[in-house]
Amino acid sequence: MFLNRRNSREESMKRRIPTEPSEDEQKTLASWRLLFESPKYVADLNASPGKDEPVFGFEIEWDDLGQFGELQLELTESMEHTLACGNQVLKEQYSDRVMSTRPVIRIVNLPSSRYYEMSELRMRDRTRLLAFDAIVVRASPAIGWLKISTHRCNDCGLKWTINERLARPREKVKYCSDCLDAIVKDQSSKKPKSYYKDPTDVSMVAEENFYEDVQYLEVISPLMTKNGMALNQECFQVVVFDEYVGQFSRGDHLTINAMVAVDPLVNRDFIRDTRRMIYLKAHSVEEGLSNTSKESVDESVVDSLPLN
């Protein structure tokens, strides 16, 4: 009567009825619990890392993941979901120790097989977690983005959240799923009502939205200082979050462990332009270049690059 429900994006906004974790999720959660209850990480947690800080990056060695279930494989196949399970368990560990800090898992010391030359990235590398040697050329001001938006039905009072996407249009909420379901159910009854309240009367609850700090870095690799790419002002964009924001400046040498992602061109000619550029969505950052780096850095090239 009110809406066409065929739109898959609208369906994704419907309130999810709370359910028990699936069997696979239970295994993943159990593996993370075993890791955090192991002697090495119990000792780390008991030291109250990040106490009184709003956000703290809790570092976990990649090799340690291999000792607990199939965490390495699961991170390779479904990184965001596996990390979400791990962060849930880690948050429980902090709560048990009466710490209000929001902990975030940061996996470090990736194996040499995951080290990659930045200038050789291609679209086929999208979604891979790789390690890169990087030199910071420029850093943007720190900004924030709406990560999770909260909405409320002004009629029945139902609240729900939506996971937004970085640098994408905010998801448009069109209706309350409970109210719409009630209308559909009533219409199939023997004596349907002649009038229904508007299920599209919804609003955002701004004070309950969740925002995340974000910053953009422009970086080059050591090889790019020698092969002419840096002199041509070619660079890669890295997005850092939370505790990494504001920590890096021009000239810093870093090992960036990041998910390879794609974004529309900044100067695209039309809104539905299908061309894309590669950028790096940082998961963790380590100081200094990796031990696997075979290239020295031509600092004179770095110094010659424009500040803006």
Coordinates of N, CA and C in Angstrom, one line a residue, residues 93-266:
Q93 N 36.5 -8.9 27.7 CA 37.7 -9.0 28.6 C 38.0 -7.7 29.3
Y94 N 37.9 -6.6 28.6 CA 38.1 -5.3 29.2 C 37.0 -5.0 30.3
S95 N 35.7 -5.3 30.0 CA 34.6 -5.1 30.9 C 34.8 -5.9 32.2
D96 N 35.3 -7.2 32.0 CA 35.6 -8.0 33.2 C 36.6 -7.4 34.1
R97 N 37.5 -6.6 33.5 CA 38.6 -5.9 34.3 C 38.2 -4.5 34.6
V98 N 36.9 -4.2 34.5 CA 36.4 -2.9 34.8 C 37.1 -1.7 34.1
M99 N 37.3 -1.8 32.8 CA 38.0 -0.8 32.1 C 37.0 -0.3 31.0
S100 N 36.8 1.0 31.0 CA 35.8 1.6 30.0 C 36.4 1.9 28.6
T101 N 37.7 1.6 28.5 CA 38.4 1.8 27.2 C 37.7 0.9 26.1
R102 N 37.6 1.5 24.9 CA 37.1 0.7 23.8 C 38.3 0.1 23.1
P103 N 38.5 -1.2 23.2 CA 39.7 -1.9 22.6 C 39.4 -2.3 21.2
V104 N 40.5 -2.2 20.4 CA 40.4 -2.6 19.0 C 41.6 -3.5 18.7
I105 N 41.3 -4.7 18.1 CA 42.3 -5.6 17.7 C 43.2 -5.1 16.6
R106 N 44.5 -5.1 16.8 CA 45.4 -4.7 15.8 C 46.4 -5.9 15.5
I107 N 46.3 -6.5 14.4 CA 47.2 -7.7 14.1 C 48.5 -7.2 13.5
V108 N 49.6 -7.6 14.0 CA 50.9 -7.1 13.6 C 51.8 -8.2 13.2
N109 N 53.0 -7.9 12.6 CA 54.0 -8.8 12.2 C 53.4 -9.9 11.2
L110 N 52.8 -9.4 10.1 CA 52.3 -10.3 9.1 C 53.5 -11.1 8.5
P111 N 53.2 -12.3 8.0 CA 54.3 -13.1 7.4 C 54.9 -12.5 6.1
S112 N 56.1 -12.8 5.8 CA 56.7 -12.2 4.6 C 55.9 -12.5 3.3
S113 N 55.1 -13.5 3.3 CA 54.3 -13.8 2.1 C 53.3 -12.7 1.8
R114 N 53.0 -11.9 2.9 CA 51.9 -10.9 2.7 C 52.6 -9.5 2.5
Y115 N 53.9 -9.4 2.4 CA 54.5 -8.1 2.1 C 54.4 -7.9 0.6
Y116 N 54.1 -6.7 0.2 CA 53.8 -6.4 -1.2 C 54.3 -5.0 -1.5
E117 N 54.8 -4.9 -2.8 CA 55.3 -3.6 -3.2 C 54.1 -2.8 -3.7
M118 N 54.0 -1.6 -3.0 CA 52.8 -0.8 -3.2 C 52.5 -0.4 -4.7
S119 N 53.6 -0.1 -5.4 CA 53.4 0.4 -6.8 C 53.0 -0.8 -7.7
E120 N 53.0 -2.0 -7.3 CA 52.5 -3.1 -8.1 C 51.1 -3.5 -7.8
L121 N 50.4 -2.8 -7.0 CA 49.0 -3.1 -6.7 C 48.1 -3.0 -7.9
R122 N 47.2 -4.0 -8.0 CA 46.2 -4.0 -9.1 C 44.8 -4.3 -8.6
M123 N 43.8 -4.1 -9.4 CA 42.4 -4.4 -8.9 C 42.2 -5.8 -8.4
R124 N 43.0 -6.7 -8.9 CA 42.8 -8.1 -8.5 C 43.2 -8.3 -7.0
D125 N 43.9 -7.3 -6.5 CA 44.4 -7.4 -5.1 C 43.3 -6.9 -4.1
R126 N 42.2 -6.5 -4.6 CA 41.1 -5.9 -3.8 C 40.7 -6.9 -2.7
T127 N 40.5 -6.4 -1.5 CA 40.0 -7.2 -0.3 C 41.2 -7.9 0.4
R128 N 42.4 -7.9 -0.1 CA 43.5 -8.7 0.5 C 44.1 -7.9 1.6
L129 N 44.5 -8.6 2.7 CA 45.2 -8.0 3.8 C 46.7 -8.1 3.5
L130 N 47.4 -7.0 3.3 CA 48.8 -7.1 2.9 C 49.6 -6.1 3.7
A131 N 50.9 -6.2 3.7 CA 51.8 -5.3 4.4 C 52.6 -4.5 3.4
F132 N 52.8 -3.2 3.7 CA 53.4 -2.3 2.8 C 54.5 -1.5 3.5
D133 N 55.6 -1.3 2.9 CA 56.6 -0.3 3.3 C 56.1 1.1 2.8
A134 N 56.0 2.1 3.7 CA 55.5 3.3 3.2 C 56.2 4.5 3.9
I135 N 56.3 5.6 3.1 CA 56.9 6.8 3.6 C 55.8 7.9 3.5
V136 N 55.5 8.6 4.6 CA 54.4 9.5 4.6 C 54.8 10.8 3.8
V137 N 54.0 11.2 2.9 CA 54.3 12.4 2.1 C 53.4 13.6 2.6
R138 N 52.2 13.3 2.8 CA 51.2 14.3 3.3 C 50.2 13.7 4.2
A139 N 49.7 14.5 5.1 CA 48.6 14.0 6.0 C 47.5 15.0 6.1
S140 N 46.3 14.6 5.9 CA 45.1 15.5 6.0 C 44.8 15.9 7.4
P141 N 43.9 16.9 7.6 CA 43.4 17.1 8.9 C 42.6 16.0 9.4
A142 N 42.6 15.8 10.7 CA 41.7 14.7 11.3 C 40.3 15.1 11.2
I143 N 39.5 14.2 10.7 CA 38.0 14.4 10.6 C 37.3 13.2 11.2
G144 N 36.0 13.2 11.2 CA 35.2 12.1 11.7 C 34.2 11.7 10.6
W145 N 33.7 10.4 10.8 CA 32.7 10.0 9.9 C 31.6 9.2 10.6
L146 N 30.4 9.2 10.1 CA 29.3 8.6 10.7 C 29.3 7.1 10.4
K147 N 29.7 6.3 11.4 CA 29.9 4.8 11.1 C 28.6 4.0 11.3
I148 N 27.9 4.4 12.4 CA 26.7 3.7 12.7 C 25.6 4.7 13.0
S149 N 24.5 4.7 12.2 CA 23.4 5.7 12.5 C 22.3 5.0 13.2
T150 N 21.6 5.7 14.1 CA 20.5 5.2 14.8 C 19.2 5.9 14.4
H151 N 18.1 5.1 14.2 CA 16.9 5.6 13.8 C 15.7 5.2 14.7
R152 N 14.7 5.9 14.7 CA 13.5 5.6 15.5 C 12.2 5.9 14.8
C153 N 11.3 5.0 15.0 CA 9.9 5.1 14.5 C 9.2 6.1 15.4
N154 N 8.6 7.2 14.9 CA 7.9 8.2 15.7 C 6.5 7.7 16.1
D155 N 6.1 6.5 15.6 CA 4.8 6.0 16.0 C 4.9 4.9 17.0
C156 N 5.6 3.8 16.7 CA 5.7 2.7 17.7 C 7.0 2.8 18.6
G157 N 7.9 3.7 18.3 CA 9.1 3.8 19.1 C 10.2 2.9 18.9
L158 N 10.1 2.0 17.9 CA 11.2 1.0 17.6 C 12.4 1.8 17.2
K159 N 13.6 1.3 17.7 CA 14.9 1.8 17.3 C 15.7 0.8 16.6
W160 N 16.5 1.2 15.6 CA 17.4 0.3 14.9 C 18.6 1.1 14.4
T161 N 19.7 0.3 14.1 CA 20.9 1.0 13.6 C 21.2 0.5 12.2
I162 N 22.0 1.3 11.6 CA 22.5 1.0 10.2 C 24.0 1.2 10.1
N163 N 24.7 0.2 9.6 CA 26.1 0.4 9.4 C 26.3 1.2 8.1
E164 N 26.9 2.4 8.2 CA 27.1 3.2 7.1 C 28.4 2.8 6.4
R165 N 28.7 3.4 5.2 CA 29.9 3.1 4.5 C 30.7 4.4 4.4
L166 N 32.0 4.3 4.6 CA 32.9 5.4 4.5 C 32.9 6.1 3.1
A167 N 32.8 7.4 3.1 CA 32.8 8.2 1.9 C 31.7 7.7 0.9
R168 N 30.6 7.3 1.4 CA 29.5 7.0 0.5 C 28.2 7.7 1.0
P169 N 27.2 7.9 0.2 CA 26.0 8.5 0.7 C 25.4 7.8 1.8
R170 N 24.9 8.5 2.8 CA 24.2 7.9 4.0 C 23.0 7.1 3.5
E171 N 22.8 5.9 4.1 CA 21.7 5.1 3.7 C 20.4 5.8 4.0
K172 N 19.5 5.8 3.1 CA 18.2 6.5 3.3 C 17.2 5.5 3.9
V173 N 16.7 5.9 5.1 CA 15.7 5.1 5.8 C 14.3 5.5 5.3
K174 N 13.5 4.5 4.9 CA 12.2 4.9 4.3 C 11.0 4.4 5.1
Y175 N 11.2 3.5 6.0 CA 10.0 3.0 6.7 C 10.4 2.2 8.0
C176 N 9.5 2.0 8.8 CA 9.7 1.2 10.1 C 9.2 -0.2 9.7
S177 N 10.1 -1.2 9.9 CA 9.8 -2.5 9.5 C 8.6 -3.1 10.3
D178 N 8.6 -2.8 11.6 CA 7.5 -3.4 12.4 C 6.1 -2.8 12.0
C179 N 6.1 -1.5 11.8 CA 4.8 -0.9 11.4 C 4.4 -1.5 10.0
L180 N 5.3 -1.6 9.1 CA 5.0 -2.1 7.7 C 4.5 -3.5 7.8
D181 N 5.2 -4.4 8.6 CA 4.8 -5.8 8.8 C 3.4 -5.9 9.3
A182 N 3.1 -5.0 10.3 CA 1.8 -5.0 10.9 C 0.7 -4.7 9.9
I183 N 1.0 -3.7 9.0 CA 0.1 -3.4 7.9 C -0.2 -4.5 7.0
V184 N 0.9 -5.1 6.5 CA 0.8 -6.3 5.6 C 0.0 -7.4 6.2
K185 N 0.3 -7.7 7.5 CA -0.4 -8.7 8.2 C -1.9 -8.4 8.3
D186 N -2.2 -7.2 8.6 CA -3.6 -6.8 8.8 C -4.4 -6.8 7.5
Q187 N -3.7 -6.5 6.4 CA -4.3 -6.5 5.1 C -4.7 -7.9 4.6
S188 N -4.0 -8.9 5.2 CA -4.3 -10.3 4.8 C -5.4 -10.9 5.8
S189 N -5.8 -10.1 6.7 CA -6.8 -10.6 7.7 C -8.2 -10.5 7.1
K190 N -9.2 -11.1 7.8 CA -10.6 -11.1 7.3 C -11.2 -9.7 7.3
K191 N -10.9 -8.9 8.3 CA -11.4 -7.6 8.5 C -10.3 -6.5 8.6
P192 N -9.7 -6.2 7.4 CA -8.6 -5.2 7.5 C -9.1 -3.8 7.9
K193 N -8.2 -3.1 8.5 CA -8.5 -1.7 8.9 C -8.7 -0.8 7.7
S194 N -9.4 0.2 7.8 CA -9.6 1.2 6.7 C -8.5 2.3 6.7
Y195 N -7.8 2.4 7.8 CA -6.8 3.4 8.0 C -5.6 2.9 8.7
Y196 N -4.4 3.3 8.2 CA -3.1 2.8 8.9 C -2.3 4.1 9.1
K197 N -1.6 4.0 10.2 CA -0.6 5.1 10.5 C 0.6 5.0 9.5
D198 N 1.2 6.1 9.2 CA 2.2 6.1 8.2 C 3.5 5.4 8.7
P199 N 3.9 4.3 8.1 CA 5.1 3.6 8.5 C 6.4 4.3 8.1
T200 N 6.3 5.4 7.3 CA 7.5 6.1 6.9 C 7.8 7.3 7.9
D201 N 7.1 7.4 9.0 CA 7.3 8.5 9.9 C 8.4 8.1 10.9
V202 N 9.7 8.2 10.3 CA 10.9 7.8 11.1 C 11.8 9.0 11.1
S203 N 12.7 9.0 12.1 CA 13.7 10.1 12.3 C 15.0 9.5 12.8
M204 N 16.1 10.2 12.6 CA 17.4 9.8 13.1 C 17.5 10.3 14.5
V205 N 18.1 9.5 15.4 CA 18.4 9.8 16.8 C 19.9 10.3 16.8
A206 N 20.1 11.5 16.5 CA 21.4 12.0 16.3 C 22.3 11.8 17.5
E207 N 21.8 11.9 18.8 CA 22.6 11.8 19.9 C 23.1 10.4 20.2
E208 N 22.5 9.4 19.5 CA 22.9 8.0 19.7 C 23.7 7.5 18.5
N209 N 24.1 8.3 17.5 CA 24.9 7.9 16.4 C 26.3 7.6 16.9
F210 N 27.0 6.8 16.2 CA 28.4 6.4 16.5 C 29.3 7.0 15.4
Y211 N 30.3 7.8 15.9 CA 31.2 8.4 14.9 C 32.6 7.9 15.2
E212 N 33.4 7.9 14.2 CA 34.8 7.3 14.3 C 35.8 8.4 13.7
D213 N 36.9 8.6 14.4 CA 37.9 9.5 13.8 C 38.6 8.8 12.6
V214 N 38.9 9.7 11.6 CA 39.6 9.2 10.4 C 40.5 10.2 9.9
Q215 N 41.6 9.8 9.2 CA 42.5 10.7 8.6 C 43.1 10.0 7.4
Y216 N 43.4 10.9 6.4 CA 43.9 10.4 5.1 C 45.4 10.7 5.0
L217 N 46.2 9.7 4.7 CA 47.7 9.9 4.5 C 48.0 9.6 3.0
E218 N 48.9 10.4 2.4 CA 49.4 10.1 1.1 C 50.8 9.6 1.3
V219 N 51.1 8.4 0.7 CA 52.3 7.7 1.0 C 52.9 7.2 -0.3
I220 N 54.2 6.9 -0.3 CA 55.0 6.3 -1.4 C 55.8 5.2 -0.8
S221 N 56.3 4.3 -1.6 CA 57.2 3.2 -1.2 C 58.6 3.6 -1.4
P222 N 59.6 2.9 -0.8 CA 61.0 3.2 -1.1 C 61.3 3.0 -2.6
L223 N 60.7 2.0 -3.2 CA 61.0 1.8 -4.6 C 60.5 3.0 -5.5
M224 N 59.4 3.6 -5.1 CA 58.9 4.7 -5.8 C 59.8 6.0 -5.8
T225 N 60.7 6.1 -4.8 CA 61.6 7.2 -4.7 C 62.7 7.0 -5.8
K226 N 62.8 5.8 -6.4 CA 63.9 5.5 -7.3 C 63.4 5.3 -8.8
N227 N 62.1 4.9 -8.9 CA 61.7 4.5 -10.3 C 61.0 5.7 -11.0
G228 N 61.0 6.9 -10.4 CA 60.4 8.0 -11.0 C 58.9 8.3 -10.7
M229 N 58.3 7.3 -10.0 CA 56.8 7.5 -9.7 C 56.6 8.6 -8.7
A230 N 57.5 8.7 -7.7 CA 57.4 9.8 -6.7 C 57.6 11.2 -7.3
L231 N 58.6 11.2 -8.2 CA 58.9 12.5 -8.9 C 57.8 13.0 -9.8
N232 N 57.0 12.0 -10.3 CA 55.8 12.3 -11.1 C 54.6 12.6 -10.2
Q233 N 54.9 12.7 -8.9 CA 53.9 13.0 -7.9 C 52.8 11.9 -7.8
E234 N 53.2 10.7 -8.1 CA 52.2 9.5 -7.9 C 52.4 9.1 -6.5
C235 N 51.3 8.8 -5.8 CA 51.3 8.3 -4.5 C 50.0 7.5 -4.2
F236 N 50.0 6.9 -3.1 CA 48.8 6.1 -2.7 C 48.1 6.7 -1.4
Q237 N 46.9 6.5 -1.4 CA 46.1 7.1 -0.2 C 45.9 6.0 0.8
V238 N 46.1 6.3 2.0 CA 45.9 5.4 3.1 C 44.9 6.0 4.1
V239 N 43.9 5.3 4.5 CA 43.0 5.8 5.5 C 43.3 5.1 6.9
V240 N 43.5 5.9 7.9 CA 43.8 5.4 9.2 C 42.6 5.8 10.2
F241 N 42.4 5.0 11.2 CA 41.3 5.2 12.1 C 41.7 5.3 13.5
D242 N 40.8 5.8 14.3 CA 40.8 5.7 15.8 C 42.2 6.2 16.3
E243 N 42.9 5.3 17.1 CA 44.1 5.8 17.8 C 45.2 6.2 16.9
Y244 N 45.2 5.9 15.6 CA 46.2 6.2 14.7 C 46.1 7.7 14.1
V245 N 44.9 8.2 14.3 CA 44.7 9.6 13.8 C 45.5 10.6 14.5
G246 N 46.2 11.4 13.7 CA 47.1 12.5 14.3 C 48.4 12.0 14.7
Q247 N 48.8 10.7 14.5 CA 50.0 10.2 15.0 C 51.2 10.3 14.0
F248 N 50.9 10.5 12.7 CA 51.9 10.4 11.7 C 52.1 11.8 11.0
S249 N 53.3 12.0 10.5 CA 53.6 13.2 9.8 C 54.6 13.0 8.6
R250 N 54.8 14.0 7.8 CA 55.6 13.8 6.6 C 57.0 13.3 7.0
G251 N 57.4 12.3 6.2 CA 58.8 11.7 6.3 C 58.8 10.5 7.2
D252 N 57.7 10.2 7.9 CA 57.7 9.0 8.8 C 57.8 7.7 7.9
H253 N 58.6 6.8 8.4 CA 58.8 5.5 7.7 C 57.9 4.5 8.5
L254 N 57.0 3.8 7.8 CA 56.1 2.9 8.4 C 55.9 1.6 7.7
T255 N 55.5 0.6 8.4 CA 55.0 -0.6 7.8 C 53.5 -0.6 8.0
I256 N 52.7 -0.6 7.0 CA 51.3 -0.4 7.0 C 50.6 -1.8 6.6
N257 N 49.9 -2.4 7.6 CA 49.1 -3.6 7.3 C 47.7 -3.1 7.0
A258 N 47.3 -3.4 5.7 CA 46.1 -2.7 5.3 C 45.3 -3.7 4.3
M259 N 44.0 -3.4 4.3 CA 43.1 -4.0 3.4 C 43.1 -3.2 2.1
V260 N 43.3 -3.9 1.0 CA 43.3 -3.2 -0.3 C 41.8 -2.9 -0.7
A261 N 41.5 -1.7 -1.0 CA 40.1 -1.3 -1.3 C 40.1 -0.4 -2.6
V262 N 38.9 -0.1 -3.1 CA 38.8 0.8 -4.2 C 37.8 1.9 -3.9
D263 N 37.9 3.0 -4.6 CA 37.1 4.2 -4.4 C 36.9 4.8 -5.8
P264 N 35.7 5.5 -5.9 CA 35.5 6.3 -7.2 C 36.6 7.3 -7.4
L265 N 36.9 7.7 -8.6 CA 37.9 8.8 -8.9 C 37.4 10.1 -8.2
V266 N 38.3 10.8 -7.7 CA 37.9 12.1 -7.0 C 37.4 13.1 -8.1

